[in-house]
PDB file of N, CA, C and O in Angstrom:
ATOM      1  N   MET A   1       0.809  -1.198   0.000  1.00  0.00           N
ATOM      2  CA  MET A   1       0.000   0.000   0.000  1.00  0.00           C
ATOM      3  C   MET A   1       0.856   1.268   0.000  1.00  0.00           C
ATOM      4  O   MET A   1       0.416   2.300  -0.467  1.00  0.00           O
ATOM      5  N   ASP A   2       2.063   1.176   0.541  1.00  0.00           N
ATOM      6  CA  ASP A   2       2.922   2.362   0.582  1.00  0.00           C
ATOM      7  C   ASP A   2       3.249   2.852  -0.820  1.00  0.00           C
ATOM      8  O   ASP A   2       3.276   4.046  -1.069  1.00  0.00           O
ATOM      9  N   PHE A   3       3.496   1.935  -1.729  1.00  0.00           N
ATOM     10  CA  PHE A   3       3.810   2.314  -3.101  1.00  0.00           C
ATOM     11  C   PHE A   3       2.649   3.086  -3.714  1.00  0.00           C
ATOM     12  O   PHE A   3       2.849   4.110  -4.365  1.00  0.00           O
ATOM     13  N   VAL A   4       1.433   2.610  -3.492  1.00  0.00           N
ATOM     14  CA  VAL A   4       0.241   3.258  -4.044  1.00  0.00           C
ATOM     15  C   VAL A   4       0.083   4.655  -3.451  1.00  0.00           C
ATOM     16  O   VAL A   4      -0.189   5.615  -4.172  1.00  0.00           O
ATOM     17  N   ALA A   5       0.272   4.788  -2.144  1.00  0.00           N
ATOM     18  CA  ALA A   5       0.148   6.092  -1.486  1.00  0.00           C
ATOM     19  C   ALA A   5       1.217   7.056  -1.996  1.00  0.00           C
ATOM     20  O   ALA A   5       0.931   8.228  -2.246  1.00  0.00           O
ATOM     21  N   ASP A   6       2.452   6.573  -2.144  1.00  0.00           N
ATOM     22  CA  ASP A   6       3.522   7.431  -2.658  1.00  0.00           C
ATOM     23  C   ASP A   6       3.244   7.870  -4.093  1.00  0.00           C
ATOM     24  O   ASP A   6       3.477   9.028  -4.453  1.00  0.00           O
ATOM     25  N   GLU A   7       2.750   6.968  -4.896  1.00  0.00           N
ATOM     26  CA  GLU A   7       2.398   7.317  -6.281  1.00  0.00           C
ATOM     27  C   GLU A   7       1.296   8.379  -6.311  1.00  0.00           C
ATOM     28  O   GLU A   7       1.335   9.280  -7.143  1.00  0.00           O
ATOM     29  N   ALA A   8       0.344   8.280  -5.415  1.00  0.00           N
ATOM     30  CA  ALA A   8      -0.742   9.268  -5.356  1.00  0.00           C
ATOM     31  C   ALA A   8      -0.190  10.651  -5.024  1.00  0.00           C
ATOM     32  O   ALA A   8      -0.631  11.650  -5.603  1.00  0.00           O
ATOM     33  N   VAL A   9       0.797  10.720  -4.123  1.00  0.00           N
ATOM     34  CA  VAL A   9       1.416  12.016  -3.806  1.00  0.00           C
ATOM     35  C   VAL A   9       2.188  12.523  -5.021  1.00  0.00           C
ATOM     36  O   VAL A   9       2.079  13.688  -5.392  1.00  0.00           O
ATOM     37  N   GLU A  10       2.950  11.644  -5.644  1.00  0.00           N
ATOM     38  CA  GLU A  10       3.743  12.056  -6.811  1.00  0.00           C
ATOM     39  C   GLU A  10       2.874  12.604  -7.936  1.00  0.00           C
ATOM     40  O   GLU A  10       3.293  13.495  -8.664  1.00  0.00           O
ATOM     41  N   HIS A  11       1.661  12.085  -8.058  1.00  0.00           N
ATOM     42  CA  HIS A  11       0.761  12.534  -9.126  1.00  0.00           C
ATOM     43  C   HIS A  11      -0.235  13.603  -8.665  1.00  0.00           C
ATOM     44  O   HIS A  11      -1.163  13.953  -9.392  1.00  0.00           O
ATOM     45  N   GLY A  12      -0.043  14.115  -7.447  1.00  0.00           N
ATOM     46  CA  GLY A  12      -0.890  15.197  -6.958  1.00  0.00           C
ATOM     47  C   GLY A  12      -2.275  14.784  -6.497  1.00  0.00           C
ATOM     48  O   GLY A  12      -3.136  15.633  -6.297  1.00  0.00           O
ATOM     49  N   LEU A  13      -2.497  13.485  -6.316  1.00  0.00           N
ATOM     50  CA  LEU A  13      -3.804  13.004  -5.873  1.00  0.00           C
ATOM     51  C   LEU A  13      -3.942  13.031  -4.359  1.00  0.00           C
ATOM     52  O   LEU A  13      -5.052  13.007  -3.837  1.00  0.00           O
ATOM     53  N   LYS A  14      -2.805  13.036  -3.658  1.00  0.00           N
ATOM     54  CA  LYS A  14      -2.767  13.138  -2.199  1.00  0.00           C
ATOM     55  C   LYS A  14      -1.741  14.198  -1.835  1.00  0.00           C
ATOM     56  O   LYS A  14      -0.817  14.454  -2.595  1.00  0.00           O
ATOM     57  N   ASP A  15      -1.900  14.773  -0.655  1.00  0.00           N
ATOM     58  CA  ASP A  15      -0.949  15.789  -0.200  1.00  0.00           C
ATOM     59  C   ASP A  15       0.256  15.197   0.518  1.00  0.00           C
ATOM     60  O   ASP A  15       1.324  15.793   0.524  1.00  0.00           O
ATOM     61  N   ASP A  16       0.101  14.031   1.133  1.00  0.00           N
ATOM     62  CA  ASP A  16       1.165  13.487   1.982  1.00  0.00           C
ATOM     63  C   ASP A  16       0.937  11.992   2.171  1.00  0.00           C
ATOM     64  O   ASP A  16      -0.182  11.501   2.039  1.00  0.00           O
ATOM     65  N   SER A  17       2.001  11.288   2.446  1.00  0.00           N
ATOM     66  CA  SER A  17       1.926   9.874   2.815  1.00  0.00           C
ATOM     67  C   SER A  17       3.189   9.530   3.587  1.00  0.00           C
ATOM     68  O   SER A  17       4.199  10.231   3.491  1.00  0.00           O
ATOM     69  N   SER A  18       3.115   8.444   4.370  1.00  0.00           N
ATOM     70  CA  SER A  18       4.336   8.007   5.041  1.00  0.00           C
ATOM     71  C   SER A  18       5.262   7.465   3.963  1.00  0.00           C
ATOM     72  O   SER A  18       4.828   6.761   3.057  1.00  0.00           O
ATOM     73  N   THR A  19       6.522   7.827   4.036  1.00  0.00           N
ATOM     74  CA  THR A  19       7.406   7.506   2.925  1.00  0.00           C
ATOM     75  C   THR A  19       8.826   7.258   3.391  1.00  0.00           C
ATOM     76  O   THR A  19       9.214   7.636   4.492  1.00  0.00           O
ATOM     77  N   GLY A  20       9.576   6.641   2.528  1.00  0.00           N
ATOM     78  CA  GLY A  20      10.998   6.407   2.783  1.00  0.00           C
ATOM     79  C   GLY A  20      11.254   5.314   3.802  1.00  0.00           C
ATOM     80  O   GLY A  20      10.348   4.642   4.277  1.00  0.00           O
ATOM     81  N   TRP A  21      12.526   5.135   4.122  1.00  0.00           N
ATOM     82  CA  TRP A  21      12.938   4.073   5.041  1.00  0.00           C
ATOM     83  C   TRP A  21      12.285   4.209   6.399  1.00  0.00           C
ATOM     84  O   TRP A  21      11.963   3.226   7.040  1.00  0.00           O
ATOM     85  N   GLY A  22      12.092   5.425   6.863  1.00  0.00           N
ATOM     86  CA  GLY A  22      11.511   5.654   8.183  1.00  0.00           C
ATOM     87  C   GLY A  22       9.996   5.687   8.186  1.00  0.00           C
ATOM     88  O   GLY A  22       9.380   5.795   9.235  1.00  0.00           O
ATOM     89  N   GLN A  23       9.378   5.622   6.998  1.00  0.00           N
ATOM     90  CA  GLN A  23       7.925   5.693   6.870  1.00  0.00           C
ATOM     91  C   GLN A  23       7.350   6.855   7.680  1.00  0.00           C
ATOM     92  O   GLN A  23       6.445   6.694   8.486  1.00  0.00           O
ATOM     93  N   ILE A  24       7.886   8.047   7.439  1.00  0.00           N
ATOM     94  CA  ILE A  24       7.463   9.247   8.147  1.00  0.00           C
ATOM     95  C   ILE A  24       6.661  10.144   7.200  1.00  0.00           C
ATOM     96  O   ILE A  24       6.960  10.227   6.004  1.00  0.00           O
ATOM     97  N   PHE A  25       5.640  10.768   7.743  1.00  0.00           N
ATOM     98  CA  PHE A  25       4.863  11.737   6.980  1.00  0.00           C
ATOM     99  C   PHE A  25       5.612  13.064   6.942  1.00  0.00           C
ATOM    100  O   PHE A  25       6.309  13.418   7.899  1.00  0.00           O
ATOM    101  N   ALA A  26       5.431  13.816   5.872  1.00  0.00           N
ATOM    102  CA  ALA A  26       6.078  15.123   5.758  1.00  0.00           C
ATOM    103  C   ALA A  26       5.563  16.080   6.835  1.00  0.00           C
ATOM    104  O   ALA A  26       6.333  16.845   7.398  1.00  0.00           O
ATOM    105  N   TRP A  27       4.262  16.023   7.149  1.00  0.00           N
ATOM    106  CA  TRP A  27       3.731  16.941   8.171  1.00  0.00           C
ATOM    107  C   TRP A  27       4.375  16.665   9.524  1.00  0.00           C
ATOM    108  O   TRP A  27       4.594  17.598  10.293  1.00  0.00           O
ATOM    109  N   VAL A  28       4.701  15.410   9.811  1.00  0.00           N
ATOM    110  CA  VAL A  28       5.362  15.078  11.067  1.00  0.00           C
ATOM    111  C   VAL A  28       6.777  15.649  11.066  1.00  0.00           C
ATOM    112  O   VAL A  28       7.247  16.189  12.069  1.00  0.00           O
ATOM    113  N   THR A  29       7.452  15.554   9.929  1.00  0.00           N
ATOM    114  CA  THR A  29       8.795  16.109   9.792  1.00  0.00           C
ATOM    115  C   THR A  29       8.773  17.615  10.003  1.00  0.00           C
ATOM    116  O   THR A  29       9.637  18.166  10.687  1.00  0.00           O
ATOM    117  N   VAL A  30       7.779  18.295   9.431  1.00  0.00           N
ATOM    118  CA  VAL A  30       7.643  19.744   9.591  1.00  0.00           C
ATOM    119  C   VAL A  30       7.446  20.083  11.071  1.00  0.00           C
ATOM    120  O   VAL A  30       8.132  20.967  11.607  1.00  0.00           O
ATOM    121  N   ASP A  31       6.544  19.375  11.733  1.00  0.00           N
ATOM    122  CA  ASP A  31       6.297  19.645  13.157  1.00  0.00           C
ATOM    123  C   ASP A  31       7.535  19.365  14.006  1.00  0.00           C
ATOM    124  O   ASP A  31       7.863  20.141  14.909  1.00  0.00           O
ATOM    125  N   ALA A  32       8.228  18.269  13.722  1.00  0.00           N
ATOM    126  CA  ALA A  32       9.431  17.918  14.489  1.00  0.00           C
ATOM    127  C   ALA A  32      10.536  18.944  14.267  1.00  0.00           C
ATOM    128  O   ALA A  32      11.227  19.347  15.213  1.00  0.00           O
ATOM    129  N   HIS A  33      10.695  19.382  13.027  1.00  0.00           N
ATOM    130  CA  HIS A  33      11.695  20.403  12.700  1.00  0.00           C
ATOM    131  C   HIS A  33      11.424  21.678  13.501  1.00  0.00           C
ATOM    132  O   HIS A  33      12.332  22.224  14.131  1.00  0.00           O
ATOM    133  N   ASN A  34      10.184  22.127  13.476  1.00  0.00           N
ATOM    134  CA  ASN A  34       9.829  23.365  14.183  1.00  0.00           C
ATOM    135  C   ASN A  34       9.980  23.212  15.693  1.00  0.00           C
ATOM    136  O   ASN A  34      10.438  24.135  16.373  1.00  0.00           O
ATOM    137  N   TYR A  35       9.615  22.056  16.224  1.00  0.00           N
ATOM    138  CA  TYR A  35       9.779  21.810  17.653  1.00  0.00           C
ATOM    139  C   TYR A  35      11.262  21.864  18.043  1.00  0.00           C
ATOM    140  O   TYR A  35      11.624  22.507  19.031  1.00  0.00           O
ATOM    141  N   CYS A  36      12.101  21.204  17.260  1.00  0.00           N
ATOM    142  CA  CYS A  36      13.538  21.204  17.551  1.00  0.00           C
ATOM    143  C   CYS A  36      14.124  22.613  17.476  1.00  0.00           C
ATOM    144  O   CYS A  36      15.000  22.969  18.270  1.00  0.00           O
ATOM    145  N   MET A  37      13.627  23.420  16.562  1.00  0.00           N
ATOM    146  CA  MET A  37      14.072  24.817  16.496  1.00  0.00           C
ATOM    147  C   MET A  37      13.653  25.570  17.752  1.00  0.00           C
ATOM    148  O   MET A  37      14.444  26.317  18.326  1.00  0.00           O
ATOM    149  N   GLN A  38      12.414  25.396  18.176  1.00  0.00           N
ATOM    150  CA  GLN A  38      11.906  26.086  19.372  1.00  0.00           C
ATOM    151  C   GLN A  38      12.681  25.698  20.623  1.00  0.00           C
ATOM    152  O   GLN A  38      12.843  26.510  21.533  1.00  0.00           O
ATOM    153  N   GLN A  39      13.168  24.463  20.657  1.00  0.00           N
ATOM    154  CA  GLN A  39      13.909  23.973  21.816  1.00  0.00           C
ATOM    155  C   GLN A  39      15.394  24.311  21.740  1.00  0.00           C
ATOM    156  O   GLN A  39      16.144  24.001  22.665  1.00  0.00           O
ATOM    157  N   GLY A  40      15.831  24.926  20.637  1.00  0.00           N
ATOM    158  CA  GLY A  40      17.231  25.293  20.468  1.00  0.00           C
ATOM    159  C   GLY A  40      18.128  24.129  20.096  1.00  0.00           C
ATOM    160  O   GLY A  40      19.355  24.226  20.202  1.00  0.00           O
ATOM    161  N   ILE A  41      17.535  23.037  19.631  1.00  0.00           N
ATOM    162  CA  ILE A  41      18.308  21.852  19.251  1.00  0.00           C
ATOM    163  C   ILE A  41      18.947  22.045  17.880  1.00  0.00           C
ATOM    164  O   ILE A  41      20.071  21.596  17.652  1.00  0.00           O
ATOM    165  N   ILE A  42      18.226  22.690  16.975  1.00  0.00           N
ATOM    166  CA  ILE A  42      18.733  22.951  15.629  1.00  0.00           C
ATOM    167  C   ILE A  42      18.501  24.413  15.282  1.00  0.00           C
ATOM    168  O   ILE A  42      17.682  25.090  15.898  1.00  0.00           O
ATOM    169  N   ASN A  43      19.214  24.868  14.275  1.00  0.00           N
ATOM    170  CA  ASN A  43      19.016  26.202  13.715  1.00  0.00           C
ATOM    171  C   ASN A  43      18.345  26.054  12.365  1.00  0.00           C
ATOM    172  O   ASN A  43      18.371  24.983  11.761  1.00  0.00           O
ATOM    173  N   GLY A  44      17.781  27.130  11.885  1.00  0.00           N
ATOM    174  CA  GLY A  44      17.184  27.099  10.565  1.00  0.00           C
ATOM    175  C   GLY A  44      15.985  28.000  10.476  1.00  0.00           C
ATOM    176  O   GLY A  44      15.739  28.836  11.346  1.00  0.00           O
ATOM    177  N   THR A  45      15.228  27.787   9.435  1.00  0.00           N
ATOM    178  CA  THR A  45      14.027  28.555   9.175  1.00  0.00           C
ATOM    179  C   THR A  45      12.814  27.685   9.496  1.00  0.00           C
ATOM    180  O   THR A  45      12.782  26.519   9.097  1.00  0.00           O
ATOM    181  N   PRO A  46      11.832  28.235  10.199  1.00  0.00           N
ATOM    182  CA  PRO A  46      10.628  27.447  10.480  1.00  0.00           C
ATOM    183  C   PRO A  46       9.952  27.006   9.173  1.00  0.00           C
ATOM    184  O   PRO A  46       9.968  27.730   8.178  1.00  0.00           O
ATOM    185  N   LEU A  47       9.373  25.818   9.212  1.00  0.00           N
ATOM    186  CA  LEU A  47       8.650  25.299   8.062  1.00  0.00           C
ATOM    187  C   LEU A  47       7.159  25.515   8.283  1.00  0.00           C
ATOM    188  O   LEU A  47       6.693  25.597   9.423  1.00  0.00           O
ATOM    189  N   THR A  48       6.404  25.603   7.182  1.00  0.00           N
ATOM    190  CA  THR A  48       4.959  25.803   7.251  1.00  0.00           C
ATOM    191  C   THR A  48       4.263  24.704   6.456  1.00  0.00           C
ATOM    192  O   THR A  48       4.914  23.864   5.823  1.00  0.00           O
ATOM    193  N   ASP A  49       2.946  24.750   6.463  1.00  0.00           N
ATOM    194  CA  ASP A  49       2.173  23.776   5.680  1.00  0.00           C
ATOM    195  C   ASP A  49       2.512  23.846   4.196  1.00  0.00           C
ATOM    196  O   ASP A  49       2.400  22.845   3.493  1.00  0.00           O
ATOM    197  N   SER A  50       2.931  25.003   3.729  1.00  0.00           N
ATOM    198  CA  SER A  50       3.277  25.128   2.311  1.00  0.00           C
ATOM    199  C   SER A  50       4.575  24.389   1.973  1.00  0.00           C
ATOM    200  O   SER A  50       4.884  24.206   0.798  1.00  0.00           O
ATOM    201  N   ASP A  51       5.316  23.964   2.982  1.00  0.00           N
ATOM    202  CA  ASP A  51       6.564  23.231   2.764  1.00  0.00           C
ATOM    203  C   ASP A  51       6.371  21.714   2.735  1.00  0.00           C
ATOM    204  O   ASP A  51       7.327  20.978   2.464  1.00  0.00           O
ATOM    205  N   VAL A  52       5.155  21.236   2.988  1.00  0.00           N
ATOM    206  CA  VAL A  52       4.932  19.791   3.114  1.00  0.00           C
ATOM    207  C   VAL A  52       5.374  19.042   1.864  1.00  0.00           C
ATOM    208  O   VAL A  52       6.058  18.021   1.963  1.00  0.00           O
ATOM    209  N   ARG A  53       5.021  19.506   0.687  1.00  0.00           N
ATOM    210  CA  ARG A  53       5.396  18.767  -0.528  1.00  0.00           C
ATOM    211  C   ARG A  53       6.908  18.753  -0.722  1.00  0.00           C
ATOM    212  O   ARG A  53       7.492  17.720  -1.081  1.00  0.00           O
ATOM    213  N   ALA A  54       7.563  19.874  -0.492  1.00  0.00           N
ATOM    214  CA  ALA A  54       9.021  19.921  -0.641  1.00  0.00           C
ATOM    215  C   ALA A  54       9.689  18.995   0.370  1.00  0.00           C
ATOM    216  O   ALA A  54      10.654  18.293   0.039  1.00  0.00           O
ATOM    217  N   VAL A  55       9.165  18.964   1.589  1.00  0.00           N
ATOM    218  CA  VAL A  55       9.707  18.065   2.610  1.00  0.00           C
ATOM    219  C   VAL A  55       9.460  16.618   2.198  1.00  0.00           C
ATOM    220  O   VAL A  55      10.331  15.763   2.327  1.00  0.00           O
ATOM    221  N   TRP A  56       8.275  16.320   1.679  1.00  0.00           N
ATOM    222  CA  TRP A  56       7.971  14.964   1.221  1.00  0.00           C
ATOM    223  C   TRP A  56       8.973  14.543   0.140  1.00  0.00           C
ATOM    224  O   TRP A  56       9.489  13.433   0.180  1.00  0.00           O
ATOM    225  N   ASP A  57       9.249  15.450  -0.781  1.00  0.00           N
ATOM    226  CA  ASP A  57      10.247  15.148  -1.821  1.00  0.00           C
ATOM    227  C   ASP A  57      11.613  14.884  -1.195  1.00  0.00           C
ATOM    228  O   ASP A  57      12.310  13.943  -1.587  1.00  0.00           O
ATOM    229  N   ASP A  58      12.001  15.692  -0.210  1.00  0.00           N
ATOM    230  CA  ASP A  58      13.288  15.502   0.465  1.00  0.00           C
ATOM    231  C   ASP A  58      13.341  14.164   1.203  1.00  0.00           C
ATOM    232  O   ASP A  58      14.409  13.555   1.318  1.00  0.00           O
ATOM    233  N   LEU A  59      12.204  13.707   1.690  1.00  0.00           N
ATOM    234  CA  LEU A  59      12.156  12.438   2.421  1.00  0.00           C
ATOM    235  C   LEU A  59      12.441  11.232   1.537  1.00  0.00           C
ATOM    236  O   LEU A  59      12.664  10.130   2.049  1.00  0.00           O
ATOM    237  N   GLN A  60      12.490  11.428   0.235  1.00  0.00           N
ATOM    238  CA  GLN A  60      12.856  10.333  -0.667  1.00  0.00           C
ATOM    239  C   GLN A  60      14.349  10.013  -0.551  1.00  0.00           C
ATOM    240  O   GLN A  60      14.788   8.918  -0.919  1.00  0.00           O
ATOM    241  N   ASN A  61      15.115  10.968  -0.032  1.00  0.00           N
ATOM    242  CA  ASN A  61      16.546  10.763   0.211  1.00  0.00           C
ATOM    243  C   ASN A  61      16.696  10.000   1.526  1.00  0.00           C
ATOM    244  O   ASN A  61      16.287  10.510   2.579  1.00  0.00           O
ATOM    245  N   PRO A  62      17.273   8.779   1.495  1.00  0.00           N
ATOM    246  CA  PRO A  62      17.376   7.976   2.722  1.00  0.00           C
ATOM    247  C   PRO A  62      18.088   8.693   3.873  1.00  0.00           C
ATOM    248  O   PRO A  62      17.674   8.560   5.030  1.00  0.00           O
ATOM    249  N   THR A  63      19.120   9.457   3.600  1.00  0.00           N
ATOM    250  CA  THR A  63      19.844  10.149   4.659  1.00  0.00           C
ATOM    251  C   THR A  63      18.938  11.187   5.329  1.00  0.00           C
ATOM    252  O   THR A  63      18.859  11.245   6.567  1.00  0.00           O
ATOM    253  N   TYR A  64      18.259  11.984   4.537  1.00  0.00           N
ATOM    254  CA  TYR A  64      17.338  12.994   5.095  1.00  0.00           C
ATOM    255  C   TYR A  64      16.196  12.291   5.848  1.00  0.00           C
ATOM    256  O   TYR A  64      15.806  12.734   6.927  1.00  0.00           O
ATOM    257  N   ASN A  65      15.690  11.216   5.285  1.00  0.00           N
ATOM    258  CA  ASN A  65      14.570  10.502   5.890  1.00  0.00           C
ATOM    259  C   ASN A  65      14.936   9.959   7.271  1.00  0.00           C
ATOM    260  O   ASN A  65      14.240  10.221   8.251  1.00  0.00           O
ATOM    261  N   ILE A  66      16.016   9.225   7.371  1.00  0.00           N
ATOM    262  CA  ILE A  66      16.419   8.628   8.647  1.00  0.00           C
ATOM    263  C   ILE A  66      16.772   9.719   9.669  1.00  0.00           C
ATOM    264  O   ILE A  66      16.412   9.625  10.839  1.00  0.00           O
ATOM    265  N   ARG A  67      17.455  10.770   9.217  1.00  0.00           N
ATOM    266  CA  ARG A  67      17.774  11.872  10.106  1.00  0.00           C
ATOM    267  C   ARG A  67      16.498  12.552  10.628  1.00  0.00           C
ATOM    268  O   ARG A  67      16.431  12.943  11.793  1.00  0.00           O
ATOM    269  N   SER A  68      15.488  12.636   9.794  1.00  0.00           N
ATOM    270  CA  SER A  68      14.227  13.254  10.204  1.00  0.00           C
ATOM    271  C   SER A  68      13.482  12.392  11.215  1.00  0.00           C
ATOM    272  O   SER A  68      12.856  12.914  12.132  1.00  0.00           O
ATOM    273  N   VAL A  69      13.541  11.091  11.047  1.00  0.00           N
ATOM    274  CA  VAL A  69      12.888  10.180  11.985  1.00  0.00           C
ATOM    275  C   VAL A  69      13.549  10.285  13.350  1.00  0.00           C
ATOM    276  O   VAL A  69      12.883  10.331  14.373  1.00  0.00           O
ATOM    277  N   ALA A  70      14.882  10.350  13.332  1.00  0.00           N
ATOM    278  CA  ALA A  70      15.614  10.437  14.605  1.00  0.00           C
ATOM    279  C   ALA A  70      15.274  11.737  15.300  1.00  0.00           C
ATOM    280  O   ALA A  70      15.168  11.824  16.495  1.00  0.00           O
TER     281      ALA A  70
END
C-alpha cells in the first residue's frame, strides 16, 4: 500500500503519505523540525504547511529521511 500512497502524492492526488525508510509523513517532519528549532536543538528557518510537498520530496533521500525520523 505504501507504493500506491507514494504514487498518489507524486501525481498530486494526495498531499502526503508516510514515505521512505523511516515511513514518516512530511507533516510530522515539519512539526518535528519546528519543535527542535523552538527547543534550540537545531538552527534554521521554520517550516509551514506550504513546505509539506518539498519536505515529502526531500524524504525520498534515505539520509534525510532517517535523520528526520531520529
